[in-house]
Amino acid sequence: MRSFEELLTSVQNRTKNKGMKKVVLCGAEDREGLISVREALHKGIAAPVCVGQRFLIEPLLEELGLTSIEVVATNSEEETAFQSVQCVRQGNGDFILKGGVKTSVLLKAVLHKETGIRKEPLLSHTLVTEMTHQKRFLLITDGGMVIKPTLEEKVAIIANAVKVAKSLGIFLPKIACICAVEVVNPSMPESVDSAILSKMNQRGQIKDCLIEGPVGIDIALDAYAAKVKKIGSEVGGKADILLVPDIHSGNFLGKSAEYFGHFPIGGMVVGAKVPILIVSRADKAESKLNSILLGANECLGGNYV
Amino acid sequence: MRSFEELLTSVQNRTKNKGMKKVVLCGAEDREGLISVREALHKGIAAPVCVGQRFLIEPLLEELGLTSIEVVATNSEEETAFQSVQCVRQGNGDFILKGGVKTSVLLKAVLHKETGIRKEPLLSHTLVTEMTHQKRFLLITDGGMVIKPTLEEKVAIIANAVKVAKSLGIFLPKIACICAVEVVNPSMPESVDSAILSKMNQRGQIKDCLIEGPVGIDIALDAYAAKVKKIGSEVGGKADILLVPDIHSGNFLGKSAEYFGHFPIGGMVVGAKVPILIVSRADKAESKLNSILLGANECLGGNYV
């Protein structure tokens, strides 16, 4: 599994046999959100369930030619978030796409102790990009949820990203804990954490992956740089996952994949019982569809081809 | 001035009339450094002065066909750094390229109170990349010197970067103080600093540039994203300089320009009396030459075409 195109084919093949999974559009009074789920439906990726204010949603469904779509009617943003989560709890939805509700309102419903769908200790964001020149996926985490993770939170972020990697068929993902430097510098806590995570992996405290750090992006992605700097290990030049020190650096890197590399991107919030897709208005239609594709793939049991 | 190619032509035109400026190779027992200055010499960009251990340098000069090159003989790394700086002080060198000495040793000599060449309150790194798809320069600072700048240090970093922009013919550079968010979030000090810098610019406390922040990279570089998110101002979609919150995020961004975008890059340490070029062994030959080009351009009085 090396590209979104391959992922699409794989998901389509599976939905043909098993049927489509249901994507819950949380806040379906959102024309762009509806356009995304319409495309997902037409491509055989996922079938929508619309949650929100019926009197706003129905004219949009008609305009977009979306007939026979299930609508769960609500009266407020909070109720929309609550009902979207209940759809999942009651088996009437497989994953959630944020539409016209605030991210904070949706996450509050997801994390609610009694009525929510939290699973892991931490929710984190994993961005998936396709390095078109190398024709392979690269995961970047966390540039979307946790502002400045502690060491323990980084361990949880890694565990969440490893799950995404596995669902893409990467069974022993190579993780680079990236920094501006390759040496441990006590005045750069980022480099210290990277060293600790790498050692924890060596000692078997973090499993199902290979971790190297601190390393620069050049070493993580470029075999030549890894060779010149003589920081090889099994990760050098072949990283599947870049673990970043904070939300800003991760956000920049994800956006640079898009705006410098013109790479396709998608992303998911991981750590709930189902994928939560939080897309922004400025995201391109293609990115939104890629995210739905990632969610559908996960719900179909990942790609173990 | 929109590309390294144009910059090369411009520098060559000026050296034809004025003669070449001198680049001091600090630690010339460095085969790769010598190859870079040889190329710069052959292209009419700058003429080398070699500082270091004569018995190691001379065989390399012969091997590389570099004849009649001035060598300043030294006996230790510290002396090499000291003599390189003295070359500049005595008018026998116009800018410095780090060769086979440690960065820390070179900077110590540059910053020495009595024998150094410090000029501004702060030395900072400015990376220059060429966004080939937009055919224009983009500056990123500081991903190489200051680990976690304070607000005051960010003001100094901006001043240094503005000088580089001007030498490239960008007279009122547009600066985006980039963050993961566009709102001021007190739990993200990066967003708070960005807001303050933007306001300081409005009040005329930071001159010779237009500053906007906090903004994401998408808003800084993509007119469509700026439009959708309705965060326009004069900077949206047209940023010349990205100010990053720390060395890690800046380093990632500079490397992503190279490894995601395959953009040409070069860079300088700014704030001394002359440009200091600190290149790494893993840098490509093209990047090293671009850095020499930036240094030569600056010493030739910038490009005011």
Coordinates of C-alpha atoms in Angstrom, one line a residue:
Chain A
M1 CA 0.0 0.0 0.0
R2 CA 2.0 2.9 -1.3
S3 CA -0.4 5.6 -2.5
F4 CA -3.9 7.0 -2.0
E5 CA -4.7 5.6 -5.4
E6 CA -3.9 2.1 -4.3
L7 CA -5.8 2.7 -1.1
L8 CA -8.9 3.8 -3.0
T9 CA -8.8 0.6 -5.1
S10 CA -8.3 -1.5 -2.1
V11 CA -11.2 0.1 -0.2
Q12 CA -13.5 -0.1 -3.3
N13 CA -12.7 -3.8 -3.7
R14 CA -13.6 -4.5 -0.1
T15 CA -16.8 -2.4 -0.1
K16 CA -18.0 -4.3 -3.1
N17 CA -18.0 -7.5 -1.1
K18 CA -18.7 -6.3 2.4
G19 CA -20.8 -3.2 1.7
M20 CA -19.9 0.4 2.6
K21 CA -19.2 1.6 6.1
K22 CA -21.2 4.5 7.4
V23 CA -19.6 8.0 7.8
V24 CA -21.5 10.2 10.2
L25 CA -21.4 13.8 9.1
C26 CA -21.5 15.8 12.3
G27 CA -23.2 19.0 11.4
A28 CA -24.6 18.3 8.0
E29 CA -25.7 21.9 7.4
D30 CA -22.4 22.2 5.7
R31 CA -22.5 22.3 2.0
E32 CA -18.8 21.4 1.6
G33 CA -19.0 18.5 4.0
L34 CA -22.0 17.2 2.0
I35 CA -20.1 17.5 -1.2
S36 CA -17.3 15.4 0.3
V37 CA -19.6 12.6 1.5
R38 CA -21.4 12.7 -1.8
E39 CA -18.1 12.0 -3.6
A40 CA -17.3 9.3 -1.1
L41 CA -20.7 7.7 -1.7
H42 CA -20.4 7.9 -5.5
K43 CA -16.9 6.3 -5.4
G44 CA -18.1 3.5 -3.2
I45 CA -16.0 4.5 -0.2
A46 CA -18.6 5.2 2.5
A47 CA -22.3 5.9 2.9
P48 CA -23.3 9.1 4.8
V49 CA -25.5 9.5 7.9
C50 CA -26.4 13.2 8.3
V51 CA -26.7 14.7 11.7
G52 CA -28.0 18.3 12.2
Q53 CA -30.9 20.6 11.7
R54 CA -33.3 19.0 9.4
F55 CA -34.7 22.2 7.9
L56 CA -31.2 23.3 6.8
I57 CA -30.0 19.9 5.7
E58 CA -32.9 18.8 3.5
P59 CA -32.7 21.6 0.9
L60 CA -29.0 21.0 0.6
L61 CA -29.5 17.2 0.1
E62 CA -32.0 18.0 -2.6
E63 CA -29.7 20.6 -4.3
L64 CA -26.9 18.1 -4.3
G65 CA -29.0 15.3 -5.7
L66 CA -28.5 13.2 -2.5
T67 CA -31.7 11.2 -2.2
S68 CA -32.6 8.6 0.4
I69 CA -30.0 9.8 2.8
E70 CA -30.6 9.2 6.5
V71 CA -30.9 12.4 8.6
V72 CA -30.8 12.4 12.4
A73 CA -32.5 15.7 13.3
T74 CA -31.1 17.8 16.1
N75 CA -31.7 21.3 17.4
S76 CA -28.3 22.6 18.6
E77 CA -24.6 22.1 18.0
E78 CA -24.2 20.2 21.3
E79 CA -27.0 17.9 20.4
T80 CA -25.5 17.3 16.9
A81 CA -22.2 16.3 18.5
F82 CA -24.0 14.1 21.1
Q83 CA -26.2 12.4 18.5
S84 CA -23.2 11.8 16.1
V85 CA -21.4 9.9 18.9
Q86 CA -24.6 8.0 19.8
C87 CA -24.8 6.9 16.1
V88 CA -21.5 5.2 16.6
R89 CA -22.4 3.8 20.0
Q90 CA -25.6 2.3 18.6
G91 CA -24.0 0.8 15.5
N92 CA -25.6 3.3 13.2
G93 CA -22.3 4.8 12.1
D94 CA -18.7 3.6 11.7
F95 CA -16.7 6.8 11.9
I96 CA -17.2 10.5 12.2
L97 CA -16.5 13.4 9.9
K98 CA -16.7 16.9 11.4
G99 CA -19.0 19.1 9.4
G100 CA -20.5 22.4 10.6
V101 CA -19.8 22.0 14.3
K102 CA -16.9 23.4 16.3
T103 CA -14.0 20.9 16.8
S104 CA -14.2 21.6 20.6
V105 CA -17.9 20.7 20.8
L106 CA -17.4 17.5 18.8
L107 CA -14.4 16.4 20.9
K108 CA -16.2 17.1 24.1
A109 CA -18.9 14.6 23.1
V110 CA -16.4 12.1 21.9
L111 CA -14.5 12.2 25.2
H112 CA -17.6 12.3 27.5
K113 CA -17.0 9.7 30.3
E114 CA -20.4 8.1 30.1
T115 CA -21.8 8.8 26.7
G116 CA -18.6 9.2 24.7
I117 CA -16.4 6.8 22.7
R118 CA -12.9 7.3 24.1
K119 CA -10.7 4.3 23.9
E120 CA -7.0 5.1 24.4
P121 CA -5.5 7.3 27.1
L122 CA -4.9 10.1 24.6
L123 CA -6.5 11.4 21.3
S124 CA -3.9 12.5 18.8
H125 CA -3.8 13.5 15.2
T126 CA -2.0 11.5 12.6
L127 CA -1.4 13.1 9.2
V128 CA -0.9 10.8 6.3
T129 CA 0.9 12.1 3.2
E130 CA 2.1 10.4 0.1
M131 CA 5.6 11.3 -0.9
T132 CA 4.9 11.1 -4.6
H133 CA 8.6 11.1 -5.6
Q134 CA 9.2 8.0 -3.4
K135 CA 5.7 6.7 -4.0
R136 CA 5.1 5.8 -0.4
F137 CA 3.2 7.0 2.6
L138 CA 4.7 9.1 5.3
L139 CA 2.9 9.7 8.6
I140 CA 3.4 12.9 10.6
T141 CA 2.3 13.2 14.2
D142 CA 1.0 15.2 16.1
G143 CA 0.5 18.5 14.3
G144 CA -3.2 18.8 15.2
M145 CA -4.2 17.9 18.7
V146 CA -1.6 17.9 21.5
I147 CA 0.0 21.3 21.9
K148 CA 3.3 20.3 23.6
P149 CA 3.3 16.6 24.5
T150 CA 5.1 15.2 27.5
L151 CA 7.2 12.1 27.2
E152 CA 4.3 9.9 28.3
E153 CA 2.0 11.6 25.8
K154 CA 4.6 11.1 23.1
V155 CA 4.5 7.3 23.9
A156 CA 0.7 7.4 23.5
I157 CA 1.0 9.5 20.2
I158 CA 3.4 6.9 18.9
A159 CA 1.0 4.0 19.8
N160 CA -1.9 5.8 18.0
A161 CA 0.2 6.4 14.8
V162 CA 1.5 2.8 14.8
K163 CA -2.1 1.7 14.5
V164 CA -2.7 4.0 11.5
A165 CA 0.5 2.7 9.9
K166 CA -0.6 -0.9 10.4
S167 CA -4.0 -0.2 8.8
L168 CA -2.0 0.9 5.8
G169 CA -0.1 -2.4 5.7
I170 CA 3.1 -1.1 7.4
F171 CA 3.6 -3.7 10.0
L172 CA 6.8 -2.7 11.7
P173 CA 6.8 1.1 11.1
K174 CA 10.1 2.9 11.3
I175 CA 9.7 6.0 13.5
A176 CA 12.1 9.0 13.4
C177 CA 11.9 11.3 16.4
I178 CA 12.9 14.4 14.5
C179 CA 14.8 17.4 15.9
A180 CA 17.0 20.2 14.6
V181 CA 20.0 18.2 15.8
E182 CA 21.3 14.7 16.0
V183 CA 23.0 15.0 19.3
V184 CA 21.5 15.0 22.7
N185 CA 21.6 18.6 23.9
P186 CA 20.3 19.2 27.4
S187 CA 19.2 22.7 26.4
M188 CA 16.9 21.2 23.8
P189 CA 14.4 19.0 25.7
E190 CA 13.1 17.8 22.3
S191 CA 16.4 16.0 21.7
V192 CA 16.4 14.5 25.2
D193 CA 12.9 13.1 24.7
S194 CA 13.9 11.7 21.3
A195 CA 16.9 9.9 22.9
I196 CA 14.7 8.5 25.7
L197 CA 12.0 7.2 23.3
S198 CA 14.6 5.5 21.1
K199 CA 16.1 3.8 24.1
M200 CA 12.6 2.8 25.4
N201 CA 12.0 1.1 22.1
Q202 CA 15.4 -0.8 22.3
R203 CA 14.3 -2.0 25.8
G204 CA 11.0 -3.2 24.5
Q205 CA 9.0 -0.6 26.4
I206 CA 7.5 0.7 23.1
K207 CA 6.7 -2.2 20.8
D208 CA 5.6 -2.9 17.3
C209 CA 7.9 -0.3 15.7
L210 CA 11.5 0.8 15.3
I211 CA 12.4 4.2 16.8
E212 CA 15.4 6.3 16.1
G213 CA 16.2 9.8 17.4
P214 CA 17.2 12.5 17.7
V215 CA 17.6 12.8 14.0
G216 CA 17.0 15.5 11.4
I217 CA 14.4 15.1 8.6
D218 CA 17.2 14.7 6.1
I219 CA 18.4 11.6 8.0
A220 CA 14.9 10.3 8.4
L221 CA 14.0 10.6 4.7
D222 CA 17.2 10.7 2.7
A223 CA 19.5 7.7 2.5
Y224 CA 22.4 9.8 1.3
A225 CA 22.1 12.2 4.3
A226 CA 22.0 9.2 6.7
K227 CA 25.1 7.8 5.1
V228 CA 27.1 11.1 5.1
K229 CA 26.2 11.8 8.7
K230 CA 26.8 8.1 9.6
I231 CA 23.6 7.9 11.6
G232 CA 22.3 4.8 10.0
S233 CA 20.3 2.3 12.0
E234 CA 17.3 0.7 10.3
V235 CA 15.3 3.9 10.2
G236 CA 17.7 6.3 8.4
G237 CA 16.3 7.2 5.0
K238 CA 13.3 5.0 5.4
A239 CA 11.2 6.5 8.2
D240 CA 7.4 5.8 7.9
I241 CA 6.5 8.0 10.8
L242 CA 7.9 11.4 11.8
L243 CA 7.3 12.2 15.5
V244 CA 7.5 15.9 16.0
P245 CA 8.1 17.7 19.3
D246 CA 5.0 20.0 19.2
I247 CA 1.9 21.0 17.4
H248 CA 3.5 23.9 15.6
S249 CA 6.4 22.0 14.1
G250 CA 4.0 19.2 13.1
N251 CA 1.5 21.6 11.6
F252 CA 4.2 23.3 9.5
L253 CA 5.5 20.0 8.3
G254 CA 2.1 18.7 7.3
K255 CA 1.3 21.9 5.5
S256 CA 4.7 22.0 3.8
A257 CA 4.0 18.5 2.4
E258 CA 1.0 20.1 0.8
Y259 CA 2.3 23.6 -0.1
F260 CA 6.0 22.7 -0.8
G261 CA 5.7 19.2 -2.0
H262 CA 2.2 19.3 -3.5
F263 CA 1.8 15.8 -1.9
P264 CA -1.7 14.4 -1.4
I265 CA -2.6 14.5 2.3
G266 CA -5.3 13.1 4.6
G267 CA -5.6 12.8 8.4
M268 CA -7.4 11.3 11.3
V269 CA -7.8 11.9 15.0
V270 CA -6.9 8.5 16.6
G271 CA -7.5 7.2 20.1
A272 CA -11.3 7.0 20.1
K273 CA -13.2 3.8 19.3
V274 CA -13.6 5.0 15.7
P275 CA -11.7 7.4 13.5
I276 CA -12.6 11.0 13.9
L277 CA -12.0 13.1 10.8
I278 CA -11.4 16.8 11.5
V279 CA -11.1 18.7 8.3
S280 CA -10.9 22.5 7.9
R281 CA -12.7 24.7 5.4
A282 CA -9.4 25.6 3.8
D283 CA -8.6 21.9 3.1
K284 CA -8.9 20.9 -0.5
A285 CA -11.7 18.6 -1.6
E286 CA -9.1 15.9 -2.4
S287 CA -7.6 16.1 1.1
K288 CA -11.1 15.7 2.6
L289 CA -11.8 12.6 0.4
N290 CA -8.4 11.1 1.4
S291 CA -9.3 11.5 5.0
I292 CA -12.7 9.7 4.5
L293 CA -10.7 7.0 2.6
L294 CA -8.4 6.6 5.6
G295 CA -11.4 6.3 8.0
A296 CA -13.2 3.8 5.7
N297 CA -10.0 1.7 5.4
E298 CA -9.6 1.6 9.2
C299 CA -13.2 0.6 9.7
L300 CA -13.0 -2.1 7.0
G301 CA -10.2 -3.7 9.1
G302 CA -7.3 -2.0 7.5
N303 CA -5.4 -3.2 4.5
Y304 CA -3.6 -6.5 5.1
V305 CA -3.0 -7.2 1.5
Chain B
M1 CA 15.1 38.9 -8.3
R2 CA 13.1 35.7 -8.2
S3 CA 15.4 32.8 -8.5
F4 CA 19.0 31.6 -7.8
E5 CA 19.5 31.5 -11.5
E6 CA 18.7 35.3 -11.8
L7 CA 20.9 35.9 -8.7
L8 CA 23.8 34.1 -10.3
T9 CA 23.5 36.2 -13.5
S10 CA 23.2 39.4 -11.4
V11 CA 26.3 38.5 -9.3
Q12 CA 28.3 37.5 -12.4
N13 CA 27.4 40.8 -14.1
R14 CA 28.6 42.8 -11.1
T15 CA 31.9 40.8 -10.6
K16 CA 32.7 41.4 -14.2
N17 CA 32.8 45.1 -13.5
K18 CA 33.9 45.3 -9.9
G19 CA 35.9 42.1 -9.6
M20 CA 35.1 39.1 -7.3
K21 CA 34.7 39.4 -3.5
K22 CA 36.8 37.1 -1.4
V23 CA 35.3 34.2 0.4
V24 CA 37.4 33.0 3.4
L25 CA 37.3 29.2 3.7
C26 CA 37.7 28.7 7.5
G27 CA 39.3 25.3 7.8
A28 CA 40.4 24.6 4.2
E29 CA 41.6 21.1 5.0
D30 CA 38.1 20.2 3.8
R31 CA 37.9 18.7 0.3
E32 CA 34.2 19.4 -0.1
G33 CA 34.6 23.0 1.0
L34 CA 37.4 23.4 -1.5
I35 CA 35.3 21.9 -4.3
S36 CA 32.5 24.5 -3.4
V37 CA 34.9 27.5 -3.6
R38 CA 36.5 26.1 -6.8
E39 CA 33.1 26.1 -8.4
A40 CA 32.3 29.6 -7.1
L41 CA 35.7 30.7 -8.5
H42 CA 35.1 29.1 -11.9
K43 CA 31.6 30.7 -12.1
G44 CA 33.0 34.1 -11.3
I45 CA 31.1 34.4 -8.0
A46 CA 33.9 34.7 -5.4
A47 CA 37.6 34.1 -5.0
P48 CA 38.8 31.9 -2.2
V49 CA 41.2 32.6 0.7
C50 CA 42.2 29.4 2.4
V51 CA 42.8 29.3 6.1
G52 CA 44.1 26.2 7.9
Q53 CA 47.0 23.8 8.1
R54 CA 49.2 24.3 5.1
F55 CA 50.6 20.8 4.9
L56 CA 47.1 19.4 4.6
I57 CA 45.7 22.1 2.3
E58 CA 48.4 22.3 -0.3
P59 CA 48.1 18.7 -1.6
L60 CA 44.3 19.2 -1.9
L61 CA 44.8 22.4 -3.8
E62 CA 47.1 20.6 -6.2
E63 CA 44.7 17.7 -6.6
L64 CA 41.8 20.0 -7.4
G65 CA 43.8 22.1 -9.8
L66 CA 43.5 25.2 -7.7
T67 CA 46.7 27.1 -8.4
S68 CA 47.8 30.6 -7.1
I69 CA 45.3 30.4 -4.2
E70 CA 46.2 32.4 -1.1
V71 CA 46.8 30.2 2.0
V72 CA 46.9 31.6 5.5
A73 CA 48.7 28.9 7.5
T74 CA 47.6 28.0 11.0
N75 CA 48.3 25.3 13.5
S76 CA 45.0 24.7 15.4
E77 CA 41.2 24.9 14.9
E78 CA 41.1 27.9 17.2
E79 CA 43.8 29.7 15.3
T80 CA 42.0 28.9 12.0
A81 CA 38.8 30.5 13.3
F82 CA 40.8 33.5 14.7
Q83 CA 42.7 34.1 11.5
S84 CA 39.6 33.8 9.3
V85 CA 38.0 36.5 11.3
Q86 CA 41.2 38.6 11.1
C87 CA 41.2 38.3 7.3
V88 CA 37.8 40.0 7.3
R89 CA 39.0 42.7 9.9
Q90 CA 42.1 43.4 7.8
G91 CA 40.2 43.7 4.5
N92 CA 41.6 40.4 3.1
G93 CA 38.3 38.7 3.0
D94 CA 34.7 39.7 2.5
F95 CA 32.7 36.8 4.0
I96 CA 33.3 33.5 5.7
L97 CA 32.5 30.0 4.7
K98 CA 32.8 27.3 7.4
G99 CA 35.1 24.5 6.2
G100 CA 36.6 21.9 8.5
V101 CA 36.2 23.7 11.8
K102 CA 33.5 23.2 14.4
T103 CA 30.6 25.8 14.1
S104 CA 31.0 26.6 17.8
V105 CA 34.7 27.4 17.4
L106 CA 34.1 29.7 14.4
L107 CA 31.2 31.5 16.1
K108 CA 33.3 32.1 19.2
A109 CA 35.9 33.9 17.1
V110 CA 33.2 35.8 15.3
L111 CA 31.6 37.0 18.5
H112 CA 34.9 37.8 20.4
K113 CA 34.5 41.2 22.0
E114 CA 37.9 42.5 21.0
T115 CA 39.0 40.6 18.0
G116 CA 35.6 39.6 16.6
I117 CA 33.2 41.0 14.0
R118 CA 29.9 41.1 15.7
K119 CA 27.6 43.9 14.5
E120 CA 24.0 43.4 15.6
P121 CA 22.7 42.4 19.0
L122 CA 22.0 38.8 17.8
L123 CA 23.3 36.4 15.2
S124 CA 20.5 34.5 13.5
H125 CA 20.2 32.1 10.6
T126 CA 18.2 33.0 7.5
L127 CA 17.4 30.3 5.0
V128 CA 16.6 31.3 1.5
T129 CA 14.6 28.9 -0.7
E130 CA 13.2 29.3 -4.1
M131 CA 9.6 28.1 -4.4
T132 CA 10.0 26.9 -7.9
H133 CA 6.3 26.6 -8.6
Q134 CA 5.7 30.3 -7.7
K135 CA 9.2 31.3 -9.1
R136 CA 10.0 33.5 -6.1
F137 CA 12.2 33.5 -3.0
L138 CA 11.0 32.6 0.4
L139 CA 13.0 33.2 3.5
I140 CA 12.7 31.1 6.7
T141 CA 14.1 32.1 10.0
D142 CA 15.4 31.0 12.4
G143 CA 15.9 27.3 11.9
G144 CA 19.7 27.3 12.6
M145 CA 21.0 29.5 15.4
V146 CA 18.6 30.6 18.2
I147 CA 17.0 27.6 19.9
K148 CA 13.9 29.2 21.4
P149 CA 13.9 33.0 20.8
T150 CA 12.3 35.4 23.2
L151 CA 10.1 38.2 21.9
E152 CA 13.0 40.6 21.9
E153 CA 15.1 38.0 20.1
K154 CA 12.4 37.6 17.5
V155 CA 12.5 41.3 16.8
A156 CA 16.3 41.0 16.2
I157 CA 15.8 37.9 14.0
I158 CA 13.2 39.8 11.9
A159 CA 15.6 42.7 11.5
N160 CA 18.4 40.4 10.3
A161 CA 16.0 38.6 7.8
V162 CA 14.7 41.9 6.5
K163 CA 18.3 42.8 5.5
V164 CA 18.7 39.6 3.6
A165 CA 15.3 40.2 1.8
K166 CA 16.5 43.7 0.8
S167 CA 19.7 42.4 -0.6
L168 CA 17.5 40.2 -2.8
G169 CA 15.6 43.2 -4.0
I170 CA 12.5 42.7 -1.7
F171 CA 12.2 46.2 -0.3
L172 CA 9.2 45.9 2.0
P173 CA 9.2 42.3 2.8
K174 CA 5.9 40.6 4.0
I175 CA 6.5 38.6 7.1
A176 CA 4.2 35.9 8.4
C177 CA 4.6 34.9 12.0
I178 CA 3.5 31.3 11.5
C179 CA 1.8 29.1 14.1
A180 CA -0.5 26.0 14.2
V181 CA -3.4 28.4 14.7
E182 CA -4.8 31.7 13.6
V183 CA -6.2 32.8 16.9
V184 CA -4.4 34.0 19.9
N185 CA -4.4 31.2 22.4
P186 CA -2.8 31.9 25.8
S187 CA -1.8 28.3 26.1
M188 CA 0.3 28.7 22.9
P189 CA 2.9 31.4 23.7
E190 CA 3.9 31.2 20.0
S191 CA 0.5 32.6 19.0
V192 CA 0.8 35.3 21.6
D193 CA 4.2 36.4 20.4
S194 CA 3.0 36.5 16.8
A195 CA 0.1 38.8 17.8
I196 CA 2.5 41.1 19.6
L197 CA 5.0 41.3 16.8
S198 CA 2.2 42.1 14.3
K199 CA 0.9 44.9 16.5
M200 CA 4.4 46.2 17.1
N201 CA 4.7 46.5 13.3
Q202 CA 1.4 48.4 13.1
R203 CA 2.7 50.8 15.7
G204 CA 5.9 51.4 13.8
Q205 CA 8.1 49.7 16.4
I206 CA 9.3 47.2 13.8
K207 CA 10.0 49.0 10.5
D208 CA 10.8 48.2 6.9
C209 CA 8.4 45.3 6.7
L210 CA 4.7 44.2 6.9
I211 CA 4.0 41.7 9.7
E212 CA 1.0 39.4 10.0
G213 CA 0.4 36.8 12.6
P214 CA -0.6 34.4 14.0
V215 CA -1.2 32.7 10.7
G216 CA -0.8 29.2 9.4
I217 CA 1.6 28.4 6.5
D218 CA -1.4 27.9 4.2
I219 CA -2.5 31.5 4.8
A220 CA 1.0 32.8 4.4
L221 CA 1.6 31.1 1.1
D222 CA -1.7 30.3 -0.5
A223 CA -4.0 33.1 -1.6
Y224 CA -7.0 30.6 -1.7
A225 CA -6.5 29.6 1.9
A226 CA -6.2 33.2 3.0
K227 CA -9.4 33.9 1.2
V228 CA -11.4 31.0 2.6
K229 CA -10.2 31.7 6.2
K230 CA -10.8 35.4 5.6
I231 CA -7.5 36.3 7.1
G232 CA -6.3 38.5 4.4
S233 CA -4.2 41.6 5.1
E234 CA -1.4 42.4 2.7
V235 CA 0.6 39.4 3.8
G236 CA -1.8 36.5 3.1
G237 CA -0.7 34.3 0.2
K238 CA 2.3 36.5 -0.4
A239 CA 4.7 36.1 2.5
D240 CA 8.4 36.7 1.7
I241 CA 9.6 35.7 5.2
L242 CA 8.3 33.0 7.5
L243 CA 9.2 33.7 11.1
V244 CA 9.1 30.4 13.0
P245 CA 8.7 30.0 16.8
D246 CA 11.8 27.8 17.4
I247 CA 14.8 26.1 15.9
H248 CA 13.1 22.8 15.4
S249 CA 10.1 24.0 13.5
G250 CA 12.4 26.2 11.4
N251 CA 14.8 23.4 10.7
F252 CA 11.9 21.1 9.7
L253 CA 10.5 23.7 7.4
G254 CA 13.8 24.4 5.7
K255 CA 14.5 20.7 5.2
S256 CA 11.0 20.1 3.9
A257 CA 11.6 22.8 1.3
E258 CA 14.5 20.6 0.2
Y259 CA 13.1 17.1 0.8
F260 CA 9.4 17.6 0.0
G261 CA 9.5 20.5 -2.4
H262 CA 12.9 19.8 -4.0
F263 CA 13.4 23.5 -3.9
P264 CA 16.9 25.0 -4.2
I265 CA 18.1 26.3 -0.8
G266 CA 20.9 28.4 0.6
G267 CA 21.5 30.2 3.9
M268 CA 23.5 32.6 5.9
V269 CA 24.1 33.6 9.5
V270 CA 23.3 37.3 9.7
G271 CA 24.2 39.8 12.3
A272 CA 28.0 39.9 12.0
K273 CA 29.8 42.5 9.9
V274 CA 29.9 40.1 7.0
P275 CA 27.8 37.0 6.1
I276 CA 28.9 33.8 7.8
L277 CA 28.0 30.7 5.8
I278 CA 27.6 27.6 7.9
V279 CA 27.1 24.6 5.6
S280 CA 26.8 21.0 6.7
R281 CA 28.5 17.9 5.2
A282 CA 25.1 16.6 4.2
D283 CA 24.2 19.7 2.3
K284 CA 24.2 19.2 -1.5
A285 CA 26.9 20.9 -3.6
E286 CA 24.2 23.1 -5.1
S287 CA 23.0 24.3 -1.7
K288 CA 26.6 25.3 -0.7
L289 CA 27.0 27.2 -4.0
N290 CA 23.7 29.0 -3.4
S291 CA 25.0 30.1 0.0
I292 CA 28.2 31.4 -1.5
L293 CA 26.1 33.2 -4.0
L294 CA 24.0 34.8 -1.2
G295 CA 27.2 35.9 0.6
A296 CA 28.8 37.3 -2.5
N297 CA 25.5 39.2 -3.4
E298 CA 25.4 40.8 0.0
C299 CA 29.0 41.9 -0.2
L300 CA 28.5 43.3 -3.6
G301 CA 25.9 45.6 -2.1
G302 CA 22.9 43.5 -2.7
N303 CA 20.8 43.5 -5.8
Y304 CA 19.0 46.8 -6.4
V305 CA 18.0 46.0 -9.9

